[in-house]
């Protein structure tokens, strides 16, 4: 495990195109296809959550992810994205992800980014990491928030309450500007396929 911070993708970045295998969950009121694409997303805010099954930083925030789904799932499309290499970390494969979702009663789509293309489009670096997109006046989804859930980390005794991400979600849903003062997430590095690491891999925390 390498302690790794977010790269902080520029705000205003357009939501990337994707089509990924669905491991569990489904869109609210939708069917359960084998894959989910960006074109299937409803016209409302979208929250990408870079997760995995084994990372202690993800395990630490799992209770708050359940609360986020409860509090925002009717107004925001939540998507769990698992991008770790299952060649080197098979515990983050489909079965491990399904078991994780079942334990926490998550119903949001949990998607397997097996080729790591979405993680690279997002300049993802760690788990957990969060990217909130919302439609602009032209109905184009653009990045409004990226970084940490809150300041809580395993063992630091800061309350796990999602305050940073919740403030961004509240602002977007009220049609208000999200504060540009945003803190990077810190967690385990994404486990890239050997030899396919992106240029930002290895940036120290």
Short mmCIF file of C-alpha atoms in Angstrom, two decimals:
data_model
loop_
_atom_site.label_atom_id
_atom_site.label_comp_id
_atom_site.label_asym_id
_atom_site.label_seq_id
_atom_site.Cartn_x
_atom_site.Cartn_y
_atom_site.Cartn_z
CA UNK A 1 0.00 0.00 0.00
CA UNK A 2 1.28 3.46 -0.94
CA UNK A 3 -0.37 6.51 0.66
CA UNK A 4 -1.51 8.52 -2.35
CA UNK A 5 -3.32 11.87 -2.82
CA UNK A 6 -5.78 12.88 -5.53
CA UNK A 7 -4.36 14.54 -8.64
CA UNK A 8 -7.27 17.05 -8.53
CA UNK A 9 -8.63 16.91 -12.08
CA UNK A 10 -9.43 20.48 -13.25
CA UNK A 11 -12.89 21.73 -12.34
CA UNK A 12 -15.10 22.17 -15.41
CA UNK A 13 -13.80 18.98 -17.06
CA UNK A 14 -16.52 17.25 -19.09
CA UNK A 15 -17.89 13.93 -17.89
CA UNK A 16 -15.93 11.23 -19.75
CA UNK A 17 -17.55 8.65 -21.98
CA UNK A 18 -17.57 5.11 -20.60
CA UNK A 19 -19.14 1.69 -20.94
CA UNK A 20 -18.34 -0.63 -18.05
CA UNK A 21 -19.41 -4.01 -16.74
CA UNK A 22 -22.07 -3.78 -14.04
CA UNK A 23 -21.19 -5.96 -11.04
CA UNK A 24 -24.18 -5.09 -8.83
CA UNK A 25 -26.92 -2.52 -8.33
CA UNK A 26 -28.77 -0.61 -11.02
CA UNK A 27 -29.95 2.88 -11.91
CA UNK A 28 -32.98 4.03 -9.96
CA UNK A 29 -36.08 2.58 -11.59
CA UNK A 30 -34.03 1.07 -14.39
CA UNK A 31 -33.25 -2.39 -15.68
CA UNK A 32 -30.10 -4.36 -14.90
CA UNK A 33 -28.06 -4.65 -18.12
CA UNK A 34 -24.66 -6.34 -18.12
CA UNK A 35 -22.97 -3.01 -18.90
CA UNK A 36 -23.70 0.62 -18.13
CA UNK A 37 -22.79 3.50 -20.42
CA UNK A 38 -22.66 7.27 -19.97
CA UNK A 39 -25.49 7.59 -22.48
CA UNK A 40 -27.83 5.73 -20.09
CA UNK A 41 -27.36 8.27 -17.28
CA UNK A 42 -30.32 10.51 -16.41
CA UNK A 43 -29.94 14.28 -16.68
CA UNK A 44 -29.03 14.95 -13.08
CA UNK A 45 -25.80 15.17 -11.04
CA UNK A 46 -23.49 12.15 -11.21
CA UNK A 47 -21.11 11.10 -8.44
CA UNK A 48 -18.25 8.76 -9.36
CA UNK A 49 -16.80 7.00 -6.32
CA UNK A 50 -13.51 5.21 -6.93
CA UNK A 51 -13.69 2.23 -4.59
CA UNK A 52 -12.47 -1.32 -4.12
CA UNK A 53 -13.17 -4.22 -1.79
CA UNK A 54 -9.96 -4.52 0.23
CA UNK A 55 -8.55 -1.01 0.86
CA UNK A 56 -8.62 -0.02 4.57
CA UNK A 57 -9.35 3.60 3.59
CA UNK A 58 -12.43 2.45 1.66
CA UNK A 59 -13.50 0.18 4.50
CA UNK A 60 -13.25 3.16 6.83
CA UNK A 61 -15.74 5.23 4.79
CA UNK A 62 -18.21 2.46 3.89
CA UNK A 63 -20.78 3.49 6.55
CA UNK A 64 -20.87 7.05 5.22
CA UNK A 65 -21.28 5.80 1.64
CA UNK A 66 -24.42 4.01 2.79
CA UNK A 67 -25.66 7.22 4.39
CA UNK A 68 -24.89 9.19 1.21
CA UNK A 69 -26.97 6.77 -0.82
CA UNK A 70 -29.82 7.11 1.67
CA UNK A 71 -29.67 10.91 1.70
CA UNK A 72 -28.86 11.71 -1.93
CA UNK A 73 -29.68 8.62 -3.98
CA UNK A 74 -33.05 9.97 -5.12
CA UNK A 75 -31.53 13.17 -6.57
CA UNK A 76 -28.01 12.16 -7.62
CA UNK A 77 -26.77 9.20 -9.67
CA UNK A 78 -24.21 7.42 -7.50
CA UNK A 79 -21.77 5.13 -9.31
CA UNK A 80 -19.20 2.93 -7.61
CA UNK A 81 -16.16 2.43 -9.85
CA UNK A 82 -13.64 -0.35 -9.17
CA UNK A 83 -10.47 0.16 -11.20
CA UNK A 84 -7.86 -1.93 -9.38
CA UNK A 85 -6.10 -4.55 -11.48
CA UNK A 86 -7.79 -7.86 -10.80
CA UNK A 87 -4.71 -9.55 -12.23
CA UNK A 88 -2.64 -8.44 -9.25
CA UNK A 89 -5.51 -8.01 -6.75
CA UNK A 90 -8.16 -10.66 -7.47
CA UNK A 91 -9.91 -9.79 -4.18
CA UNK A 92 -11.13 -6.65 -5.99
CA UNK A 93 -12.78 -8.73 -8.72
CA UNK A 94 -16.53 -9.05 -9.31
CA UNK A 95 -17.26 -11.45 -6.47
CA UNK A 96 -15.42 -9.37 -3.88
CA UNK A 97 -17.25 -6.25 -5.04
CA UNK A 98 -20.63 -7.99 -4.95
CA UNK A 99 -20.01 -9.21 -1.42
CA UNK A 100 -19.00 -5.71 -0.33
CA UNK A 101 -22.16 -4.20 -1.85
CA UNK A 102 -24.33 -6.86 -0.23
CA UNK A 103 -22.80 -6.29 3.22
CA UNK A 104 -23.65 -2.61 3.08
CA UNK A 105 -26.96 -2.90 1.20
CA UNK A 106 -25.73 -0.66 -1.61
CA UNK A 107 -28.14 -0.49 -4.52
CA UNK A 108 -26.24 2.02 -6.68
CA UNK A 109 -24.51 0.57 -9.76
CA UNK A 110 -21.07 -0.84 -8.95
CA UNK A 111 -19.02 -0.94 -12.13
CA UNK A 112 -15.83 -2.79 -12.99
CA UNK A 113 -13.32 -0.60 -14.82
CA UNK A 114 -11.31 -3.62 -15.88
CA UNK A 115 -9.21 -1.82 -18.50
CA UNK A 116 -8.76 1.16 -16.12
CA UNK A 117 -9.86 3.57 -18.85
CA UNK A 118 -12.30 5.57 -16.72
CA UNK A 119 -9.83 5.87 -13.85
CA UNK A 120 -7.29 7.30 -16.29
CA UNK A 121 -9.85 9.70 -17.83
CA UNK A 122 -10.55 10.98 -14.32
CA UNK A 123 -6.82 11.08 -13.48
CA UNK A 124 -7.75 8.91 -10.54
CA UNK A 125 -4.99 8.13 -8.09
CA UNK A 126 -6.39 6.55 -4.93
CA UNK A 127 -9.23 4.76 -3.21
CA UNK A 128 -11.51 6.21 -2.09
CA UNK A 129 -11.79 9.24 -4.36
CA UNK A 130 -14.85 11.25 -5.41
CA UNK A 131 -15.83 13.15 -8.58
CA UNK A 132 -19.11 15.10 -8.73
CA UNK A 133 -20.42 16.18 -12.13
CA UNK A 134 -23.56 18.22 -12.76
CA UNK A 135 -25.38 19.57 -15.83
CA UNK A 136 -24.54 23.14 -16.85
CA UNK A 137 -26.91 25.54 -18.64
CA UNK A 138 -26.34 23.60 -21.86
CA UNK A 139 -27.11 20.32 -20.05
CA UNK A 140 -23.46 19.34 -20.37
CA UNK A 141 -22.12 17.41 -17.38
CA UNK A 142 -19.06 19.16 -15.95
CA UNK A 143 -16.89 18.54 -12.92
CA UNK A 144 -17.90 20.55 -9.85
CA UNK A 145 -16.07 18.74 -7.05
CA UNK A 146 -13.22 16.28 -6.71
CA UNK A 147 -11.26 15.07 -3.76
CA UNK A 148 -12.05 13.85 -0.29
CA UNK A 149 -15.24 12.72 1.40
CA UNK A 150 -14.16 14.50 4.58
CA UNK A 151 -11.07 14.73 6.76
CA UNK A 152 -11.58 11.38 8.45
CA UNK A 153 -8.91 8.72 7.96
CA UNK A 154 -8.38 5.40 9.72
CA UNK A 155 -7.14 6.16 13.23
CA UNK A 156 -7.17 9.97 13.10
CA UNK A 157 -10.36 10.35 15.22
CA UNK A 158 -11.88 12.95 12.84
CA UNK A 159 -15.65 12.32 12.57
CA UNK A 160 -16.77 10.36 9.52
CA UNK A 161 -19.59 12.62 8.34
CA UNK A 162 -18.90 13.30 4.65
CA UNK A 163 -19.00 17.04 5.27
CA UNK A 164 -16.86 18.10 2.27
CA UNK A 165 -18.70 16.03 -0.29
CA UNK A 166 -22.09 16.73 1.30
CA UNK A 167 -21.49 20.48 1.06
CA UNK A 168 -20.74 20.09 -2.65
CA UNK A 169 -23.82 17.91 -3.21
CA UNK A 170 -26.04 20.37 -1.35
CA UNK A 171 -24.71 23.30 -3.41
CA UNK A 172 -25.21 21.52 -6.74
CA UNK A 173 -28.75 20.49 -5.85
CA UNK A 174 -29.59 24.07 -4.84
CA UNK A 175 -28.14 25.44 -8.08
CA UNK A 176 -25.37 27.21 -6.22
CA UNK A 177 -21.66 27.39 -7.00
CA UNK A 178 -19.49 24.81 -5.26
CA UNK A 179 -16.58 26.25 -3.30
CA UNK A 180 -13.34 25.83 -5.22
CA UNK A 181 -11.50 25.25 -1.95
CA UNK A 182 -11.37 21.47 -2.20
CA UNK A 183 -9.07 19.02 -0.43
CA UNK A 184 -7.53 15.97 -2.10
CA UNK A 185 -8.54 12.54 -0.97
CA UNK A 186 -5.78 10.37 0.45
CA UNK A 187 -5.84 6.60 0.38
CA UNK A 188 -4.34 3.49 -1.12
CA UNK A 189 -2.98 3.96 -4.63
CA UNK A 190 -5.00 2.51 -7.48
CA UNK A 191 -3.44 -0.83 -8.39
CA UNK A 192 -2.54 -0.26 -12.02
CA UNK A 193 -1.86 -3.08 -14.43
CA UNK A 194 1.91 -3.65 -14.34
CA UNK A 195 3.62 -1.61 -17.02
CA UNK A 196 0.49 0.50 -17.66
CA UNK A 197 0.82 3.01 -14.83
CA UNK A 198 -0.19 6.62 -15.73
CA UNK A 199 2.32 9.50 -15.55
CA UNK A 200 0.98 10.70 -12.19
CA UNK A 201 1.54 7.32 -10.50
CA UNK A 202 3.98 7.52 -7.61
CA UNK A 203 3.27 11.14 -6.60
CA UNK A 204 3.97 11.26 -2.85
CA UNK A 205 1.28 12.20 -0.32
#
